[in-house]
PDB file of C-alpha atoms in Angstrom:
ATOM      1  CA  MET G  25     127.316  16.318  59.887  1.00  0.00           C
ATOM      2  CA  SER G  26     129.224  15.710  63.080  1.00  0.00           C
ATOM      3  CA  THR G  27     127.699  15.594  66.529  1.00  0.00           C
ATOM      4  CA  ARG G  28     129.547  18.748  67.453  1.00  0.00           C
ATOM      5  CA  SER G  29     128.101  20.606  64.404  1.00  0.00           C
ATOM      6  CA  ILE G  30     124.575  19.432  65.212  1.00  0.00           C
ATOM      7  CA  ALA G  31     124.929  20.625  68.816  1.00  0.00           C
ATOM      8  CA  ALA G  32     126.252  24.023  67.676  1.00  0.00           C
ATOM      9  CA  LEU G  33     123.383  24.368  65.193  1.00  0.00           C
ATOM     10  CA  ALA G  34     120.815  23.436  67.865  1.00  0.00           C
ATOM     11  CA  LEU G  35     122.343  25.934  70.275  1.00  0.00           C
ATOM     12  CA  LEU G  36     122.279  28.633  67.585  1.00  0.00           C
ATOM     13  CA  LEU G  37     118.614  27.977  66.775  1.00  0.00           C
ATOM     14  CA  ALA G  38     117.689  27.999  70.449  1.00  0.00           C
ATOM     15  CA  ALA G  39     119.484  31.326  70.979  1.00  0.00           C
ATOM     16  CA  CYS G  40     117.650  32.926  68.038  1.00  0.00           C
ATOM     17  CA  GLY G  41     114.322  32.042  69.489  1.00  0.00           C
ATOM     18  CA  GLY G  42     112.816  30.177  66.593  1.00  0.00           C
ATOM     19  CA  ASP G  43     109.159  29.263  67.030  1.00  0.00           C
ATOM     20  CA  ALA G  44     109.592  27.789  70.486  1.00  0.00           C
ATOM     21  CA  PRO G  45     107.599  29.491  73.272  1.00  0.00           C
ATOM     22  CA  ALA G  46     109.445  31.391  75.972  1.00  0.00           C
ATOM     23  CA  PRO G  47     110.355  29.193  78.918  1.00  0.00           C
ATOM     24  CA  GLU G  48     108.005  29.367  81.906  1.00  0.00           C
ATOM     25  CA  PRO G  49     109.489  31.088  84.957  1.00  0.00           C
ATOM     26  CA  LYS G  50     110.353  28.926  87.913  1.00  0.00           C
ATOM     27  CA  ALA G  51     108.098  29.151  90.945  1.00  0.00           C
ATOM     28  CA  ASP G  52     110.566  31.246  92.948  1.00  0.00           C
ATOM     29  CA  GLU G  53     111.428  33.637  90.084  1.00  0.00           C
ATOM     30  CA  LYS G  54     109.766  37.027  89.788  1.00  0.00           C
ATOM     31  CA  VAL G  55     108.688  38.079  86.353  1.00  0.00           C
ATOM     32  CA  GLU G  56     108.754  41.796  85.730  1.00  0.00           C
ATOM     33  CA  GLU G  57     106.386  42.962  83.096  1.00  0.00           C
ATOM     34  CA  LYS G  58     107.623  45.908  81.135  1.00  0.00           C
ATOM     35  CA  ALA G  59     105.272  48.858  81.366  1.00  0.00           C
ATOM     36  CA  PRO G  60     104.100  50.196  78.029  1.00  0.00           C
ATOM     37  CA  GLU G  61     105.916  53.276  76.801  1.00  0.00           C
ATOM     38  CA  PRO G  62     103.919  56.387  77.721  1.00  0.00           C
ATOM     39  CA  LYS G  63     102.460  58.191  74.763  1.00  0.00           C
ATOM     40  CA  VAL G  64     103.758  61.681  74.299  1.00  0.00           C
ATOM     41  CA  GLU G  65     101.044  63.853  72.900  1.00  0.00           C
ATOM     42  CA  GLU G  66     102.208  66.761  70.835  1.00  0.00           C
ATOM     43  CA  LYS G  67     100.314  69.912  71.650  1.00  0.00           C
ATOM     44  CA  ALA G  68      99.314  72.165  68.831  1.00  0.00           C
ATOM     45  CA  PRO G  69     100.348  75.775  69.303  1.00  0.00           C
ATOM     46  CA  GLU G  70      97.751  77.658  71.282  1.00  0.00           C
ATOM     47  CA  ALA G  71      95.415  79.533  69.015  1.00  0.00           C
ATOM     48  CA  ALA G  72      95.000  83.239  69.502  1.00  0.00           C
ATOM     49  CA  VAL G  73      91.963  84.104  71.598  1.00  0.00           C
ATOM     50  CA  ASN G  74      89.925  87.074  70.417  1.00  0.00           C
ATOM     51  CA  VAL G  75      90.191  89.634  73.215  1.00  0.00           C
ATOM     52  CA  VAL G  76      88.983  92.601  71.164  1.00  0.00           C
ATOM     53  CA  THR G  77      85.513  94.088  70.843  1.00  0.00           C
ATOM     54  CA  ASP G  78      85.166  96.910  68.329  1.00  0.00           C
ATOM     55  CA  ASP G  79      82.222  99.325  68.240  1.00  0.00           C
ATOM     56  CA  GLY G  80      83.460 101.034  65.066  1.00  0.00           C
ATOM     57  CA  THR G  81      85.227 103.793  66.980  1.00  0.00           C
ATOM     58  CA  VAL G  82      86.893 102.150  69.974  1.00  0.00           C
ATOM     59  CA  ALA G  83      88.629  98.785  70.029  1.00  0.00           C
ATOM     60  CA  SER G  84      88.362  97.491  73.600  1.00  0.00           C
ATOM     61  CA  VAL G  85      91.036  94.938  74.480  1.00  0.00           C
ATOM     62  CA  ALA G  86      90.621  92.627  77.512  1.00  0.00           C
ATOM     63  CA  LEU G  87      94.115  91.251  78.097  1.00  0.00           C
ATOM     64  CA  GLU G  88      94.842  88.952  81.034  1.00  0.00           C
ATOM     65  CA  GLY G  89      98.064  87.743  82.639  1.00  0.00           C
ATOM     66  CA  ASN G  90      98.257  84.937  85.202  1.00  0.00           C
ATOM     67  CA  ASP G  91     100.555  83.339  87.771  1.00  0.00           C
ATOM     68  CA  GLU G  92     101.796  80.875  85.117  1.00  0.00           C
ATOM     69  CA  MET G  93     103.422  83.757  83.191  1.00  0.00           C
ATOM     70  CA  LYS G  94     100.934  83.649  80.324  1.00  0.00           C
ATOM     71  CA  TYR G  95      98.779  86.174  78.563  1.00  0.00           C
ATOM     72  CA  ASN G  96      95.346  84.946  77.520  1.00  0.00           C
ATOM     73  CA  THR G  97      96.260  85.566  73.874  1.00  0.00           C
ATOM     74  CA  ASN G  98      99.310  85.945  71.694  1.00  0.00           C
ATOM     75  CA  GLU G  99      97.585  88.063  69.053  1.00  0.00           C
ATOM     76  CA  ILE G 100      95.612  91.305  69.182  1.00  0.00           C
ATOM     77  CA  ARG G 101      94.002  92.690  66.000  1.00  0.00           C
ATOM     78  CA  VAL G 102      92.658  96.219  65.678  1.00  0.00           C
ATOM     79  CA  LYS G 103      91.745  98.500  62.780  1.00  0.00           C
ATOM     80  CA  VAL G 104      93.719 101.552  61.705  1.00  0.00           C
ATOM     81  CA  GLY G 105      92.325 104.775  63.139  1.00  0.00           C
ATOM     82  CA  ARG G 106      90.717 103.161  66.182  1.00  0.00           C
ATOM     83  CA  LYS G 107      91.059 104.437  69.703  1.00  0.00           C
ATOM     84  CA  VAL G 108      92.384 101.439  71.648  1.00  0.00           C
ATOM     85  CA  LYS G 109      91.170 100.970  75.202  1.00  0.00           C
ATOM     86  CA  LEU G 110      93.300  98.186  76.674  1.00  0.00           C
ATOM     87  CA  THR G 111      92.590  96.711  80.100  1.00  0.00           C
ATOM     88  CA  LEU G 112      95.229  94.405  81.555  1.00  0.00           C
ATOM     89  CA  THR G 113      93.942  92.201  84.382  1.00  0.00           C
ATOM     90  CA  HIS G 114      96.238  90.029  86.484  1.00  0.00           C
ATOM     91  CA  THR G 115      94.041  86.978  87.133  1.00  0.00           C
ATOM     92  CA  GLY G 116      96.533  85.347  89.504  1.00  0.00           C
ATOM     93  CA  SER G 117      97.073  85.888  93.202  1.00  0.00           C
ATOM     94  CA  MET G 118     100.814  86.507  93.459  1.00  0.00           C
ATOM     95  CA  PRO G 119     101.954  90.024  94.423  1.00  0.00           C
ATOM     96  CA  LYS G 120     103.410  92.503  91.974  1.00  0.00           C
ATOM     97  CA  THR G 121     106.905  92.094  93.448  1.00  0.00           C
ATOM     98  CA  ALA G 122     106.946  88.358  92.712  1.00  0.00           C
ATOM     99  CA  MET G 123     104.785  87.986  89.581  1.00  0.00           C
ATOM    100  CA  GLY G 124     104.041  91.433  88.218  1.00  0.00           C
ATOM    101  CA  HIS G 125     102.707  91.892  84.685  1.00  0.00           C
ATOM    102  CA  ASN G 126     102.517  94.813  82.335  1.00  0.00           C
ATOM    103  CA  PHE G 127     101.804  95.400  78.650  1.00  0.00           C
ATOM    104  CA  VAL G 128     104.403  97.095  76.472  1.00  0.00           C
ATOM    105  CA  LEU G 129     103.666  97.712  72.794  1.00  0.00           C
ATOM    106  CA  LEU G 130     106.944  98.142  70.930  1.00  0.00           C
ATOM    107  CA  LYS G 131     107.750  99.885  67.675  1.00  0.00           C
ATOM    108  CA  PRO G 132     108.804  97.695  64.731  1.00  0.00           C
ATOM    109  CA  GLY G 133     112.479  96.822  64.705  1.00  0.00           C
ATOM    110  CA  THR G 134     112.893  96.920  68.489  1.00  0.00           C
ATOM    111  CA  ASP G 135     115.226  94.176  69.711  1.00  0.00           C
ATOM    112  CA  LEU G 136     113.128  92.338  72.308  1.00  0.00           C
ATOM    113  CA  ALA G 137     116.054  90.851  74.241  1.00  0.00           C
ATOM    114  CA  ASP G 138     117.851  94.196  74.385  1.00  0.00           C
ATOM    115  CA  PHE G 139     114.705  96.012  75.503  1.00  0.00           C
ATOM    116  CA  ALA G 140     113.930  93.346  78.124  1.00  0.00           C
ATOM    117  CA  GLY G 141     117.481  93.525  79.455  1.00  0.00           C
ATOM    118  CA  LYS G 142     117.161  97.264  79.989  1.00  0.00           C
ATOM    119  CA  ALA G 143     113.669  96.837  81.436  1.00  0.00           C
ATOM    120  CA  SER G 144     114.788  94.329  84.057  1.00  0.00           C
ATOM    121  CA  ALA G 145     116.922  97.062  85.639  1.00  0.00           C
ATOM    122  CA  ALA G 146     114.049  99.569  85.702  1.00  0.00           C
ATOM    123  CA  ALA G 147     112.005  98.350  88.697  1.00  0.00           C
ATOM    124  CA  ASP G 148     111.443 101.914  89.929  1.00  0.00           C
ATOM    125  CA  SER G 149     109.647 102.810  86.696  1.00  0.00           C
ATOM    126  CA  ASP G 150     107.449  99.692  86.341  1.00  0.00           C
ATOM    127  CA  TYR G 151     110.113  97.998  84.197  1.00  0.00           C
ATOM    128  CA  ILE G 152     109.893 100.684  81.524  1.00  0.00           C
ATOM    129  CA  PRO G 153     113.454 101.868  80.827  1.00  0.00           C
ATOM    130  CA  ALA G 154     113.689 105.645  80.382  1.00  0.00           C
ATOM    131  CA  ASP G 155     116.445 105.304  77.781  1.00  0.00           C
ATOM    132  CA  ALA G 156     114.201 103.107  75.598  1.00  0.00           C
ATOM    133  CA  ALA G 157     111.132 105.372  75.586  1.00  0.00           C
ATOM    134  CA  ASP G 158     111.522 105.963  71.834  1.00  0.00           C
ATOM    135  CA  SER G 159     110.921 102.204  71.279  1.00  0.00           C
ATOM    136  CA  ILE G 160     107.486 102.213  72.938  1.00  0.00           C
ATOM    137  CA  VAL G 161     104.102 102.885  71.343  1.00  0.00           C
ATOM    138  CA  ALA G 162     102.121 102.396  74.581  1.00  0.00           C
ATOM    139  CA  ASN G 163     102.465 100.683  77.948  1.00  0.00           C
ATOM    140  CA  THR G 164     100.682 100.008  81.215  1.00  0.00           C
ATOM    141  CA  LYS G 165     102.032 100.133  84.734  1.00  0.00           C
ATOM    142  CA  THR G 166     102.870  96.809  86.395  1.00  0.00           C
ATOM    143  CA  VAL G 167     100.035  95.056  88.247  1.00  0.00           C
ATOM    144  CA  GLY G 168      99.962  92.198  90.744  1.00  0.00           C
ATOM    145  CA  GLY G 169      97.436  89.435  91.406  1.00  0.00           C
ATOM    146  CA  GLY G 170      93.831  90.653  91.406  1.00  0.00           C
ATOM    147  CA  GLU G 171      94.718  94.076  90.024  1.00  0.00           C
ATOM    148  CA  SER G 172      93.945  95.664  86.665  1.00  0.00           C
ATOM    149  CA  VAL G 173      94.924  98.767  84.753  1.00  0.00           C
ATOM    150  CA  THR G 174      93.415 100.494  81.710  1.00  0.00           C
ATOM    151  CA  ILE G 175      95.173 102.668  79.134  1.00  0.00           C
ATOM    152  CA  GLU G 176      93.970 104.402  75.983  1.00  0.00           C
ATOM    153  CA  PHE G 177      95.987 105.134  72.866  1.00  0.00           C
ATOM    154  CA  ASP G 178      95.465 105.566  69.145  1.00  0.00           C
ATOM    155  CA  ALA G 179      96.181 102.526  67.008  1.00  0.00           C
ATOM    156  CA  PRO G 180      99.496 103.057  65.240  1.00  0.00           C
ATOM    157  CA  ALA G 181      99.986 102.744  61.477  1.00  0.00           C
ATOM    158  CA  ALA G 182      99.020  99.492  59.746  1.00  0.00           C
ATOM    159  CA  GLY G 183     101.535  96.756  60.464  1.00  0.00           C
ATOM    160  CA  THR G 184     102.614  94.162  62.979  1.00  0.00           C
ATOM    161  CA  TYR G 185     104.036  95.177  66.335  1.00  0.00           C
ATOM    162  CA  ASP G 186     105.420  93.114  69.210  1.00  0.00           C
ATOM    163  CA  PHE G 187     103.925  93.313  72.673  1.00  0.00           C
ATOM    164  CA  ILE G 188     105.584  91.935  75.797  1.00  0.00           C
ATOM    165  CA  CYS G 189     105.491  91.854  79.562  1.00  0.00           C
ATOM    166  CA  SER G 190     108.729  93.559  80.596  1.00  0.00           C
ATOM    167  CA  PHE G 191     108.803  92.185  84.168  1.00  0.00           C
ATOM    168  CA  PRO G 192     112.202  90.453  84.561  1.00  0.00           C
ATOM    169  CA  GLY G 193     112.270  87.089  82.796  1.00  0.00           C
ATOM    170  CA  HIS G 194     108.719  87.294  81.435  1.00  0.00           C
ATOM    171  CA  TYR G 195     109.226  88.583  77.890  1.00  0.00           C
ATOM    172  CA  ALA G 196     110.470  85.200  76.621  1.00  0.00           C
ATOM    173  CA  VAL G 197     107.037  83.623  77.140  1.00  0.00           C
ATOM    174  CA  MET G 198     104.734  86.622  77.591  1.00  0.00           C
ATOM    175  CA  GLN G 199     104.741  88.152  74.170  1.00  0.00           C
ATOM    176  CA  GLY G 200     102.593  88.384  71.110  1.00  0.00           C
ATOM    177  CA  LYS G 201     101.738  90.295  67.975  1.00  0.00           C
ATOM    178  CA  PHE G 202      99.631  93.459  67.881  1.00  0.00           C
ATOM    179  CA  ILE G 203      98.328  93.621  64.317  1.00  0.00           C
ATOM    180  CA  VAL G 204      96.893  96.859  62.948  1.00  0.00           C
ATOM    181  CA  GLU G 205      94.798  96.228  59.851  1.00  0.00           C
ATOM    182  CA  GLU G 206      93.464  98.555  57.165  1.00  0.00           C
TER     183      GLU G 206
END
């Protein structure tokens, strides 16, 4: 093997690292240590919180909305034939004009985006569009921080219904399923 080949082979082995330790930094060189990659924890979907108490005749629902545009549950279960007494409490502090919340229970088959689009233009009627009244089972007025409202209605037929907050921009994250069971 020629001297040139041996030098090339030595250079190749040195470049690949081999078993040789990394060279020590010179006194005037700064060594930057690479920070460990942050762990990204995957959150499980939030479980539905039971907000219903049922005395056999009346299903009382304690629904809350907050300044983070969240309801305290994404699922409400009631029995067929129950009177539903739903209280919506806005647990935040922002005013109704900035972060208002309501509860709108929609009939099956209602297009949520279409309904929400119409609702966003209905500020004078608490974001309940008059031309979509036939899509609504029940609804509250809009409340602001620290306020609450209570409505009563009869549970509709067995099935799964969507509920939303129809304040502009809220329906995408403030929605859930209202399940009526036999």
